[in-house]
CSV table of C-alpha atoms in Angstrom, one decimal:
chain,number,residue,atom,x,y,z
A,3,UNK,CA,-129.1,93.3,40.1
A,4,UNK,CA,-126.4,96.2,40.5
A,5,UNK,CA,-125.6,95.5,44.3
A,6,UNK,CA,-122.1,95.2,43.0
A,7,UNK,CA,-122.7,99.0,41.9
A,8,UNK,CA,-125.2,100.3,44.5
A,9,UNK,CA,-127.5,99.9,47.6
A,10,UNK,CA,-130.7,100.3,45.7
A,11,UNK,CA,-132.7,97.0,44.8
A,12,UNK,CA,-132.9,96.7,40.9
A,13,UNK,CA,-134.9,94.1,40.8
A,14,UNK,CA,-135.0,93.3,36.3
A,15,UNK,CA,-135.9,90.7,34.1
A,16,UNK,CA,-134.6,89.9,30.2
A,17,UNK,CA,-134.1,87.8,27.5
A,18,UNK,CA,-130.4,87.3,25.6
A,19,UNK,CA,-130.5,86.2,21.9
A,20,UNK,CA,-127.1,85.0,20.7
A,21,UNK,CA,-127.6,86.1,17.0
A,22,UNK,CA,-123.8,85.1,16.3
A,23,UNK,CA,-124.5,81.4,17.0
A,24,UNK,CA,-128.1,81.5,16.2
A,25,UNK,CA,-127.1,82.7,12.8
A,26,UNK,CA,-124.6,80.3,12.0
A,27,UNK,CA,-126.9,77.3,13.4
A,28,UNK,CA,-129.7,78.4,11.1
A,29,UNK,CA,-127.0,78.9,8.5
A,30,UNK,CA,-125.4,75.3,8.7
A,31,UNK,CA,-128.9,73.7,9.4
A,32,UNK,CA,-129.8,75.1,5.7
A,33,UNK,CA,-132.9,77.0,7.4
A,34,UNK,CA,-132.0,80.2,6.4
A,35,UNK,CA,-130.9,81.2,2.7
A,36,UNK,CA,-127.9,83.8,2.1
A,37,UNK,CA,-129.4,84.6,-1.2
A,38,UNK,CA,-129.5,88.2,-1.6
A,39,UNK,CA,-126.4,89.2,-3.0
A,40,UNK,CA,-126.7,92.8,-3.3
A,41,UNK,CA,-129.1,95.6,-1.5
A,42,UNK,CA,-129.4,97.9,-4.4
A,43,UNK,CA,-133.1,97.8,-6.0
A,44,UNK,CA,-131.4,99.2,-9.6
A,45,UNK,CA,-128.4,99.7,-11.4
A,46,UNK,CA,-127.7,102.6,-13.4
A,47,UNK,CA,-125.4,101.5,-16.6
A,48,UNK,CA,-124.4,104.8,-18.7
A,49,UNK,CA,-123.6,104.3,-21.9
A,50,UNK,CA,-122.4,107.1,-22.8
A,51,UNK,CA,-119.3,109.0,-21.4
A,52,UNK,CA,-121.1,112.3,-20.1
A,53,UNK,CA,-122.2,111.1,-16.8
A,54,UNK,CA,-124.2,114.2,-15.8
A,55,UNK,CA,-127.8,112.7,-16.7
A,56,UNK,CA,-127.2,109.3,-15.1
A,57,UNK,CA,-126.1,110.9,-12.3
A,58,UNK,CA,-128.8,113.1,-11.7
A,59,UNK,CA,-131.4,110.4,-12.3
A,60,UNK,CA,-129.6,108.1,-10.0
A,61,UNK,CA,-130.0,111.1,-7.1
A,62,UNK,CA,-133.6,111.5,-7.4
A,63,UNK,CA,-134.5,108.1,-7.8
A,64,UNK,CA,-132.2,107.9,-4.6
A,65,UNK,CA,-134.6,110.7,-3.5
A,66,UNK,CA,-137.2,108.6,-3.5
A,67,UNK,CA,-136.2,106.2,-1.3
A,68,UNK,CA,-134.9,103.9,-4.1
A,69,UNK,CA,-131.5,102.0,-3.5
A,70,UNK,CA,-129.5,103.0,-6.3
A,71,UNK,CA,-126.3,102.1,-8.0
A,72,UNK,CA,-124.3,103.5,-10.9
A,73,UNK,CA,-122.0,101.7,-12.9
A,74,UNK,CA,-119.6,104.2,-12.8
A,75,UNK,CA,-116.5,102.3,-14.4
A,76,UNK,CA,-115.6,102.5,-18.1
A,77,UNK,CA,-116.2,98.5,-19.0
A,78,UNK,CA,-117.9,97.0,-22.0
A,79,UNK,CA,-121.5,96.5,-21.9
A,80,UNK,CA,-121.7,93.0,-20.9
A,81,UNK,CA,-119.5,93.3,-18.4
A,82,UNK,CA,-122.1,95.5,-16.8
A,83,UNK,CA,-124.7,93.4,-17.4
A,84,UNK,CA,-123.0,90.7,-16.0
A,85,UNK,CA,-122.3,92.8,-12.5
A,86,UNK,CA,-126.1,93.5,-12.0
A,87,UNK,CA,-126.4,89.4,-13.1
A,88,UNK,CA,-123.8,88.2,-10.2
A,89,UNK,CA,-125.1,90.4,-7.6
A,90,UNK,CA,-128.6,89.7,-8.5
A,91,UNK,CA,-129.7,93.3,-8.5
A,92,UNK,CA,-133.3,92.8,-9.6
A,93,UNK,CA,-133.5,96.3,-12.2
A,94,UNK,CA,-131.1,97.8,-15.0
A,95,UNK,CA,-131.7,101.4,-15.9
A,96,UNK,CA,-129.5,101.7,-19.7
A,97,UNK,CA,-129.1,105.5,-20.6
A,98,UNK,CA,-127.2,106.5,-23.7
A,99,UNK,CA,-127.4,109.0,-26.0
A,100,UNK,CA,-130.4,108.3,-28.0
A,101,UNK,CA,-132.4,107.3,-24.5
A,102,UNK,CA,-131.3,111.3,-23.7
A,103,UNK,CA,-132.5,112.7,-26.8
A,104,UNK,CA,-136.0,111.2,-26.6
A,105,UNK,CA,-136.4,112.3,-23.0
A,106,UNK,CA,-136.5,108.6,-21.5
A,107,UNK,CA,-134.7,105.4,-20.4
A,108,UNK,CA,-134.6,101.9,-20.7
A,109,UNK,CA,-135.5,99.8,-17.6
A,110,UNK,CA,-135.0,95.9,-18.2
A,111,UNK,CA,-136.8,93.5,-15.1
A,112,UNK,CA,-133.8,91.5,-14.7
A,113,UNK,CA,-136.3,88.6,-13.2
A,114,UNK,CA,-138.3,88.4,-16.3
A,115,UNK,CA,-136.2,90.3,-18.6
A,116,UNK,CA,-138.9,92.1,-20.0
A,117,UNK,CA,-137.7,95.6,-20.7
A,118,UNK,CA,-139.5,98.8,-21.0
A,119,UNK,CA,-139.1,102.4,-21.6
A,120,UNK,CA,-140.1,104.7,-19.3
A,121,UNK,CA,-140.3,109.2,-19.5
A,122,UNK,CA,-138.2,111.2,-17.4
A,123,UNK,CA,-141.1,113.1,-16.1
A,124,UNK,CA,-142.8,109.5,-14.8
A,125,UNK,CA,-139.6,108.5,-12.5
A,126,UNK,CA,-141.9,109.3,-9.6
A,127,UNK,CA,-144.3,106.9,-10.6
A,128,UNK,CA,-141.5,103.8,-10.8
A,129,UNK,CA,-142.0,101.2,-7.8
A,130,UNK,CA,-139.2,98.8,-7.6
B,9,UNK,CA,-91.8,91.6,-1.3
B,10,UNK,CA,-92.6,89.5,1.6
B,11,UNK,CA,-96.9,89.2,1.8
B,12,UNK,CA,-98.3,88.6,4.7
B,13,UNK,CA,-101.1,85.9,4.9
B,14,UNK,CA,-104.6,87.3,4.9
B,15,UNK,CA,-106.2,85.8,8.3
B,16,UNK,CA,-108.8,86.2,10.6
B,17,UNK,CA,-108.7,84.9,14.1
B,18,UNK,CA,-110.3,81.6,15.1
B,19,UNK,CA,-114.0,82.5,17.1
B,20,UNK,CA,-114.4,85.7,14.6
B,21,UNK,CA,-117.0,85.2,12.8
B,22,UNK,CA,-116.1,87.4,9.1
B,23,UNK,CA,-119.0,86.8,6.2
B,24,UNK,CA,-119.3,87.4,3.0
B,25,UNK,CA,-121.2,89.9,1.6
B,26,UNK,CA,-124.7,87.7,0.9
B,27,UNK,CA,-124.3,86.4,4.9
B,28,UNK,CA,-123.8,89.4,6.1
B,29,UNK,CA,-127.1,91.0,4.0
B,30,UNK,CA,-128.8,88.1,6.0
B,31,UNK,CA,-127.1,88.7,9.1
B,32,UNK,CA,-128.1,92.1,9.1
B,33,UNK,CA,-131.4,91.3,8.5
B,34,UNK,CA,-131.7,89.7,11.4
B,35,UNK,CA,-130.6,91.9,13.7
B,36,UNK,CA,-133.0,94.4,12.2
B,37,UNK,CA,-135.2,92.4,12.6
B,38,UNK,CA,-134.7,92.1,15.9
B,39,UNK,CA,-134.0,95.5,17.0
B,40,UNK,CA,-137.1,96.4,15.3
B,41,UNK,CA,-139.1,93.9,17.4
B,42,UNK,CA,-137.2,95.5,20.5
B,43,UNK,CA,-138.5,99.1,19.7
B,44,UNK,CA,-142.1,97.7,18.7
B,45,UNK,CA,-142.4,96.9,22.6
B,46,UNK,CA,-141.5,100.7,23.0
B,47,UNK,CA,-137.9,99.7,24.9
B,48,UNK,CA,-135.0,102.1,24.5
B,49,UNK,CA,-132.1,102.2,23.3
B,50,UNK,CA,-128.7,101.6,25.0
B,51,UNK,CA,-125.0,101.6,23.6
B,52,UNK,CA,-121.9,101.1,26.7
B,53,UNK,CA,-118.3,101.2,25.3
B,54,UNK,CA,-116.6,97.7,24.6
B,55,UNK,CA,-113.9,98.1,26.9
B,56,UNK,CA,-114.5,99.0,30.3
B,57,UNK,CA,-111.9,99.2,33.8
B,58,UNK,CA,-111.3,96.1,34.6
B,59,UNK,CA,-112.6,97.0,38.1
B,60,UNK,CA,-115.9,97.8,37.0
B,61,UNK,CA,-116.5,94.9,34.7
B,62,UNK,CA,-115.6,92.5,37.1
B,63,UNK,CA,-117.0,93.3,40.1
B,64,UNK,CA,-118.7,90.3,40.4
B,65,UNK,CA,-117.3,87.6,38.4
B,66,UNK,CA,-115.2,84.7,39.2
B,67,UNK,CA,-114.6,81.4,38.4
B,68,UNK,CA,-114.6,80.5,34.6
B,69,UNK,CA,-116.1,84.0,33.4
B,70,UNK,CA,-112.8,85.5,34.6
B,71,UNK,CA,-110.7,83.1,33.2
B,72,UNK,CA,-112.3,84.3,29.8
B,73,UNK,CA,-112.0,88.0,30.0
B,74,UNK,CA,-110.2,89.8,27.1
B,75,UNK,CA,-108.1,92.3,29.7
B,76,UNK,CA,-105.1,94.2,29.1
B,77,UNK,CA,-102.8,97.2,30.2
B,78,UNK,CA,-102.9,100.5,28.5
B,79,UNK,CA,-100.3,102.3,29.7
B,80,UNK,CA,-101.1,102.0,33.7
B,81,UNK,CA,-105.0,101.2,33.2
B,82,UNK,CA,-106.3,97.9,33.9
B,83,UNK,CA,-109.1,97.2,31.3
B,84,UNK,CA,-111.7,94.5,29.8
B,85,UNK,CA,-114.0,94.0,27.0
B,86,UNK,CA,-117.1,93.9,27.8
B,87,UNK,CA,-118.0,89.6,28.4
B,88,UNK,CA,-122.1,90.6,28.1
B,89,UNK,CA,-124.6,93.3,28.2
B,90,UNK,CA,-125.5,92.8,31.4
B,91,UNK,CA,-123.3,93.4,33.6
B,92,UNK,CA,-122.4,97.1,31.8
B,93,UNK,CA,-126.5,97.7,32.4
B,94,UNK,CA,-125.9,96.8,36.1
B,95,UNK,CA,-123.2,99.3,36.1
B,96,UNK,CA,-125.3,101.9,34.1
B,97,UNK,CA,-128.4,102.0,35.6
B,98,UNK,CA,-126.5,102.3,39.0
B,99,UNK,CA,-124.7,105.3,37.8
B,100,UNK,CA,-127.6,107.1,36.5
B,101,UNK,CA,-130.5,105.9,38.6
B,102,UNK,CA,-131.8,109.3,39.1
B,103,UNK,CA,-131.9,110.0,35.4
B,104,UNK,CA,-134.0,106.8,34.3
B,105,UNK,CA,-137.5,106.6,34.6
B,106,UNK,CA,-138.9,103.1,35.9
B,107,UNK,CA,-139.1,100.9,34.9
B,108,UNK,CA,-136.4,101.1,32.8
B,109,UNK,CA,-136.3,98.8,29.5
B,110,UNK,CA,-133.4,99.0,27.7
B,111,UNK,CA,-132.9,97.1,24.6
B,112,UNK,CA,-128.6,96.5,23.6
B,113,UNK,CA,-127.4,95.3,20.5
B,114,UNK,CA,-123.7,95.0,20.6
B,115,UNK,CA,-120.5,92.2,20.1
B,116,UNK,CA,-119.4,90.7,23.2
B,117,UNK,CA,-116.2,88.9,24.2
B,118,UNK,CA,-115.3,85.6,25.6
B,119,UNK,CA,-111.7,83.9,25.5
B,120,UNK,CA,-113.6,80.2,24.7
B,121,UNK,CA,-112.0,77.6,23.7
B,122,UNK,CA,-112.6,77.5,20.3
B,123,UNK,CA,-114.5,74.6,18.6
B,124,UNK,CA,-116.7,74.4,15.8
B,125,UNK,CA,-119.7,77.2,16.1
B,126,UNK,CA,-117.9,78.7,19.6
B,127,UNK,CA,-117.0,82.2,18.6
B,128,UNK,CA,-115.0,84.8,20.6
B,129,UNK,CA,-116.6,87.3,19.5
B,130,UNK,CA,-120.0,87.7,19.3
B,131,UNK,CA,-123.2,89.7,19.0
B,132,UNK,CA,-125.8,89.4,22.1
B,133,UNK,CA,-129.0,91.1,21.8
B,134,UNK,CA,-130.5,92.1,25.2
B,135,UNK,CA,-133.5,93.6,26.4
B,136,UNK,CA,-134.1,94.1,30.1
B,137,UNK,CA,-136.6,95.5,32.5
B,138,UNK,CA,-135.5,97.2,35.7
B,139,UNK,CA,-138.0,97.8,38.4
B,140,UNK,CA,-137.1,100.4,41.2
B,141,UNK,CA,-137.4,98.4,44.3
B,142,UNK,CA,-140.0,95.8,42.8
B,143,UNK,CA,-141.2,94.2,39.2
B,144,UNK,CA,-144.6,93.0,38.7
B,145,UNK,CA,-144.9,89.4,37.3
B,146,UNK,CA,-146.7,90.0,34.8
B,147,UNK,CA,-143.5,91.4,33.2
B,148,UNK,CA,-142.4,87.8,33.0
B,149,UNK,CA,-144.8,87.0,30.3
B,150,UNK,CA,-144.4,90.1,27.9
B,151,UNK,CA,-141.2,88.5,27.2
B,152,UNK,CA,-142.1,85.1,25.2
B,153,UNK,CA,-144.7,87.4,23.5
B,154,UNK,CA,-141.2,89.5,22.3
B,155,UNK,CA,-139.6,86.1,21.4
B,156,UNK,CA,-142.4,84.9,20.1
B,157,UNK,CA,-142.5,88.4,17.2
B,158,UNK,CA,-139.3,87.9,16.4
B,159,UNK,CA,-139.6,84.2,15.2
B,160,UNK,CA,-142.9,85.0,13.2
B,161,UNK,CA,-141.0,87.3,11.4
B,162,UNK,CA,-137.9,85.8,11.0
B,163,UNK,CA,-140.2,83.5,9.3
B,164,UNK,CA,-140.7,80.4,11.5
B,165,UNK,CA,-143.9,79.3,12.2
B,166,UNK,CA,-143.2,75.6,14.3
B,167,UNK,CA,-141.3,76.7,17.9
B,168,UNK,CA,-141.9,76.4,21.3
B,169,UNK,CA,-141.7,78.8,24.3
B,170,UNK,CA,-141.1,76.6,27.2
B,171,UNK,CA,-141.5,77.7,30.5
B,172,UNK,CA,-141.0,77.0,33.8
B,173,UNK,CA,-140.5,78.4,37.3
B,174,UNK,CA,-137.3,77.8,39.5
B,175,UNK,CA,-139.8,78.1,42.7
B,176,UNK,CA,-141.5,75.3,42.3
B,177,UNK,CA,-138.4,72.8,42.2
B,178,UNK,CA,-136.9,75.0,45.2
B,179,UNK,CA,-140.3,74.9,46.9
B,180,UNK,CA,-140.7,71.1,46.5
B,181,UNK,CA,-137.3,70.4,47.8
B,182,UNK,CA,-137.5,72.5,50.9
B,183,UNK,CA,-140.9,70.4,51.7
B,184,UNK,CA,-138.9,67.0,51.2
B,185,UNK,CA,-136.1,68.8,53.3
B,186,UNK,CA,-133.5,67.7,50.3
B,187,UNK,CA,-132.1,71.4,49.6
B,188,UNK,CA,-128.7,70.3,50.3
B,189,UNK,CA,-128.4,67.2,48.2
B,190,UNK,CA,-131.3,69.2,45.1
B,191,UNK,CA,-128.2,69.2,42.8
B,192,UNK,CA,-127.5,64.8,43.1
B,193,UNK,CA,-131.6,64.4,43.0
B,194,UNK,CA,-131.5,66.3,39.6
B,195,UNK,CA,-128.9,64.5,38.1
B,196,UNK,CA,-130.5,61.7,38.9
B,197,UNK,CA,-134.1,62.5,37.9
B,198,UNK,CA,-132.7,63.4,34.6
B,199,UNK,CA,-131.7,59.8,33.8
B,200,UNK,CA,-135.2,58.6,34.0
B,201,UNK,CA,-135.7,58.3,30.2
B,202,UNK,CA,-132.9,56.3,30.3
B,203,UNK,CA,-132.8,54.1,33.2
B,204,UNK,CA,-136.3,54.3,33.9
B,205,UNK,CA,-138.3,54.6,36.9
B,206,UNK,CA,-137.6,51.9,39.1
B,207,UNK,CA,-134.1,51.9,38.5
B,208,UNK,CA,-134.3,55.8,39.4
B,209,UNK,CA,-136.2,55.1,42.7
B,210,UNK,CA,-133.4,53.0,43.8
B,211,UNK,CA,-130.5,55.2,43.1
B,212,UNK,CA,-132.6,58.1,45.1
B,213,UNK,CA,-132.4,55.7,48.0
B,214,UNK,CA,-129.2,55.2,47.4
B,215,UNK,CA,-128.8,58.9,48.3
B,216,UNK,CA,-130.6,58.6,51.4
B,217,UNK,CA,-133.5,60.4,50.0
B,218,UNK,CA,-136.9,59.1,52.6
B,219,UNK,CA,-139.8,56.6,50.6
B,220,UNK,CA,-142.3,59.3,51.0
B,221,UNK,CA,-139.9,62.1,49.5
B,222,UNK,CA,-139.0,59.8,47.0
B,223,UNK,CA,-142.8,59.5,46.1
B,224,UNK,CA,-142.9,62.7,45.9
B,225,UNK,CA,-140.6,63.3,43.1
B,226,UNK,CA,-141.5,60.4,41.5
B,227,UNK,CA,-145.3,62.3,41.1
B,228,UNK,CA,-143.7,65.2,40.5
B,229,UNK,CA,-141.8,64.4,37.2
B,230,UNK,CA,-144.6,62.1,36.1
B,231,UNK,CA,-146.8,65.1,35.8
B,232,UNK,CA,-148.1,65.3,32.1
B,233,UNK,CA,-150.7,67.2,30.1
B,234,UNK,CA,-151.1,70.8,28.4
B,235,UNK,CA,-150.2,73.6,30.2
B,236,UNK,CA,-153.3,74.1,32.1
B,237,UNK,CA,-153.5,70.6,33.4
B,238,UNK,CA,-150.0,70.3,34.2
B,239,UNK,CA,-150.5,73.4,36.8
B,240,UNK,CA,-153.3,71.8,38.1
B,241,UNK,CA,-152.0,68.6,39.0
B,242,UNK,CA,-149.3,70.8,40.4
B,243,UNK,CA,-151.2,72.6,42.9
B,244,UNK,CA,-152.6,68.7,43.8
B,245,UNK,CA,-149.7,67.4,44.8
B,246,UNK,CA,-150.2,67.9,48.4
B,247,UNK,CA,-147.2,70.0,48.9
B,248,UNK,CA,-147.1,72.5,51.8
B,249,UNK,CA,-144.8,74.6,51.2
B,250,UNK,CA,-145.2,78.6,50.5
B,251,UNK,CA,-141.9,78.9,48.0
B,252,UNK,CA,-143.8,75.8,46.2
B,253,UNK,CA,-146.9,77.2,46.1
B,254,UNK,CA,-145.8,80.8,45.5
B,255,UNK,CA,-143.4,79.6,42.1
B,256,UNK,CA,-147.1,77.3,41.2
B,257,UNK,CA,-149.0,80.7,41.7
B,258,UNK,CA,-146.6,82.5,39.1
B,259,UNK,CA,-146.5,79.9,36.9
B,260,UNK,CA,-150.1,80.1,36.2
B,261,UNK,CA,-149.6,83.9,36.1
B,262,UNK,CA,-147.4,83.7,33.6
B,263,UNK,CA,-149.3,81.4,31.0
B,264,UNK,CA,-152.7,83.7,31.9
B,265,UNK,CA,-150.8,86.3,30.9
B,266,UNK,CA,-148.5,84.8,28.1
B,267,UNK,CA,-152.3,84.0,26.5
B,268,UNK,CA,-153.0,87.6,27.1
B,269,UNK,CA,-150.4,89.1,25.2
B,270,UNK,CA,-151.6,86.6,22.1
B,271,UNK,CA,-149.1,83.9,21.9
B,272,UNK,CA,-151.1,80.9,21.2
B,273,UNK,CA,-150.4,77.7,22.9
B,274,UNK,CA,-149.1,75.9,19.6
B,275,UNK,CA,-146.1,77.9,20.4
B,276,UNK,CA,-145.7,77.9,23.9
B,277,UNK,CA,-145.8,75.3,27.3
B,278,UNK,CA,-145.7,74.4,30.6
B,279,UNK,CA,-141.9,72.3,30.6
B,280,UNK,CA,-141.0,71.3,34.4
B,281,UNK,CA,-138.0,69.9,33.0
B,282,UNK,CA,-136.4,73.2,31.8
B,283,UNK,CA,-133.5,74.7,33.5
B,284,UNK,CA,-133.1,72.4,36.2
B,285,UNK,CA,-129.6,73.0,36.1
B,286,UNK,CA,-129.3,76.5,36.6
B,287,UNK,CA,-129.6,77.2,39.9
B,288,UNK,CA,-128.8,80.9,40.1
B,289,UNK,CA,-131.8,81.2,38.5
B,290,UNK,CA,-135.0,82.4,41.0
B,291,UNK,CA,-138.2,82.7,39.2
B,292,UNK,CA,-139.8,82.1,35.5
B,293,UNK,CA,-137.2,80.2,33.6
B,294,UNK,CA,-137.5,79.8,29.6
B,295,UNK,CA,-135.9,78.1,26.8
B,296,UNK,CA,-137.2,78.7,23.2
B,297,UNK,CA,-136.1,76.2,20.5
B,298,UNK,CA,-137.6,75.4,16.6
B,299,UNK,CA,-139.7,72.1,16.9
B,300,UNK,CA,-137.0,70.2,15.2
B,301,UNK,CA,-134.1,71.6,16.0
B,302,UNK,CA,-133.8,71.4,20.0
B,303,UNK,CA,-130.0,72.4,20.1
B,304,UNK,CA,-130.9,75.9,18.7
B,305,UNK,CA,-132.2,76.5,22.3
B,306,UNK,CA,-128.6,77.1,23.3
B,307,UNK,CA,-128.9,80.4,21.5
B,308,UNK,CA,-131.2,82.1,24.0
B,309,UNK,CA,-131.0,82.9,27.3
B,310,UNK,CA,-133.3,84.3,29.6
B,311,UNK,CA,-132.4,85.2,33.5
B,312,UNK,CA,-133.1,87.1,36.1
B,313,UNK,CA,-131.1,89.5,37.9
């Protein structure tokens, strides 16, 4: 290769994937499944109008290599819940005020829709 | 106010967000196969002089080439990923260490006509390995073991490597003396499934092709078995010929060495038919496709340059 460039023999040898049409192949054939509608691992939803807790939770949870969203718009409560629903996102973290005053939060499994409560001193702990 | 309509140009492929998650995906997962083979990274600009990019093309590549004027510059996107490594490794040859393997992930363009799953735009991923003055063979077979990663963990389990090596066909024409008329014999071998053999042997004579050349062939494409047995009953054959033997020898090299690199022979074989088109092509040829989905194969290309 190259003797369009140079003198020296460049002798090579490679492979070219087409992703663009291999993707839409797959895509049409039905062999590969768009079903991930989001790439957060959690959604934050405040419920309260002081944003300075969620906001710090949502930065060390980020922190810790957790893909983290806030639901920073001022919407009723189902309308948030029906965001993380749509997108799929597979965790919920609700914060308000009485969370705050016991020192925890509420983290509903959106798969299962178990919910639990969890300290702020065992974030570190939290696999998603 | 007037709107204008929201469009996007026919060949552009635009997703929504849940494709593009996927596509992304994808193309980490290939990259991250790429680096797990220890090649390096490699990003060129998309537009290029017009000089430089097409140095060598002709024909229908050029009649494809995005190229336009700014201001008194002549300039092209960039139609593949190889032609900007050609260019790149011959501009800083004595700052690569060789061989050089360089992995590219990057959009190409190609003025196609457009039709249904043709796109004008598009993402190739490349990898490449660049020997200073000579590359070992065994080179050819780290490759399927690359292709081979990727599938498993794009999640398909049923594909097939196959290989071949331009050599042999070469090799076995030079001995028949049939070079010049290689491109009529293939088209005509190629009809076999459908007109069978007897009606091939006669259209081969039709071409002035000798009975004992036509014999030949004949025992040529009639070769069957696994891998291993089909390379034997090559090197059987009876054909003198040192291009023949010498593409026979690689052959076997290759599957040795495929086998070597752990690819297990569910997923890869010996396919004389492949690439018999292509004759710019010079040694290991390969074409991947899922088990039941042969026209995905058009997705992957493999060369040498």
């Amino acid at each position: 290769m190259a003797e369009y460039y140079t003198d020296k023999k460049l002798p090579g040898v490679g492979i070219s994937i087409g992703l663009t049409r291999l993707f839409y192949k797959l895509n049409e054939l039905n062999l590969i499944k768009a079903d991930k509608n989001s790439v957060s691992d959690v959604l934050i939803i405040p419920m309260l109008e002081d944003l300075t807790i969620p906001i710090k939770l949502a930065t060390k949870l980020r922190n810790n290599g957790v893909k983290t969203e806030i639901y920073l718009n001022n919407k009723k409560l189902k309308a948030k819940f029906k965001y993380a629903d749509k997108l799929k996102i597979p965790y919920v973290i609700i914060i308000g005020e009485d969370e705050i005053s016991q020192n925890k939060f509420k983290l509903k499994d959106m798969n299962t829709g178990e919910e639990k409560e969890i300290l702020f001193d065992d974030i570190d702990s939290l696999k998603f | 106010m007037d709107k204008t309509e929201p469009r996007t140009l026919a060949g552009f492929m635009e997703l929504l967000p849940n494709e593009q998650i996927l596509f992304n995906q994808m193309k980490a997962t290939i990259e991250n196969a790429y680096q797990k083979f220890g090649f390096l990274p490699l990003d060129t600009p998309i537009i290029e002089l017009s000089e430089v990019l097409l140095a060598k093309a002709g024909g229908e590549t050029e009649k494809q080439i995005y190229r336009f004027a700014k201001g008194e510059t002549d300039l092209s996107l960039r139609f593949d990923l190889t032609v900007p490594l050609s260019k790149y490794v011959a501009k800083n040859y004595g700052n690569l260490s060789f061989p050089f393997r360089r992995y590219q992930i990057g959009k190409v363009f190609r003025g196609e006509k457009t039709q249904k799953g043709r796109f004008r735009e598009f993402y190739q991923c490349d990898i490449d390995m660049i020997g200073d003055g000579e590359l070992d063979i065994i080179n050819d077979a780290e490759l399927p073991s690359i292709i081979y990663t990727i599938f498993k963990e794009l999640g398909f389990d049923y594909f097939t490597i196959c290989i071949n090596n331009r050599k042999i066909l070469n090799g076995l024409f030079e001995s028949i003396e049939q070079e010049e008329n290689a491109v009529e014999i293939l088209r005509i071998i190629d009809k076999i499934d459908k007109i069978g053999k007897k009606a091939v042997i006669e259209e081969l004579g039709r071409v002035n092709v000798q009975k004992n050349a036509i014999e030949k062939i004949i025992k040529f494409i009639a070769i069957e078995g696994n891998s291993d047995e089909k390379i034997k009953k090559l090197e059987n054959l009876g054909i003198e010929n040192k291009v023949y033997a010498n593409g026979v020898e690689e052959l076997k090299q290759v599957v040795k060495n495929i086998r070597l690199f752990g690819v297990p022979d569910s997923n890869f074989k010996v396919d004389l038919t492949i690439a018999r088109g292509l004759d710019y092509y010079t040694g290991t040829v390969y074409e991947t496709f899922l088990n039941d989905y042969r026209e995905l194969r058009k997705c992957m290309f493999w060369r040498k340059i």
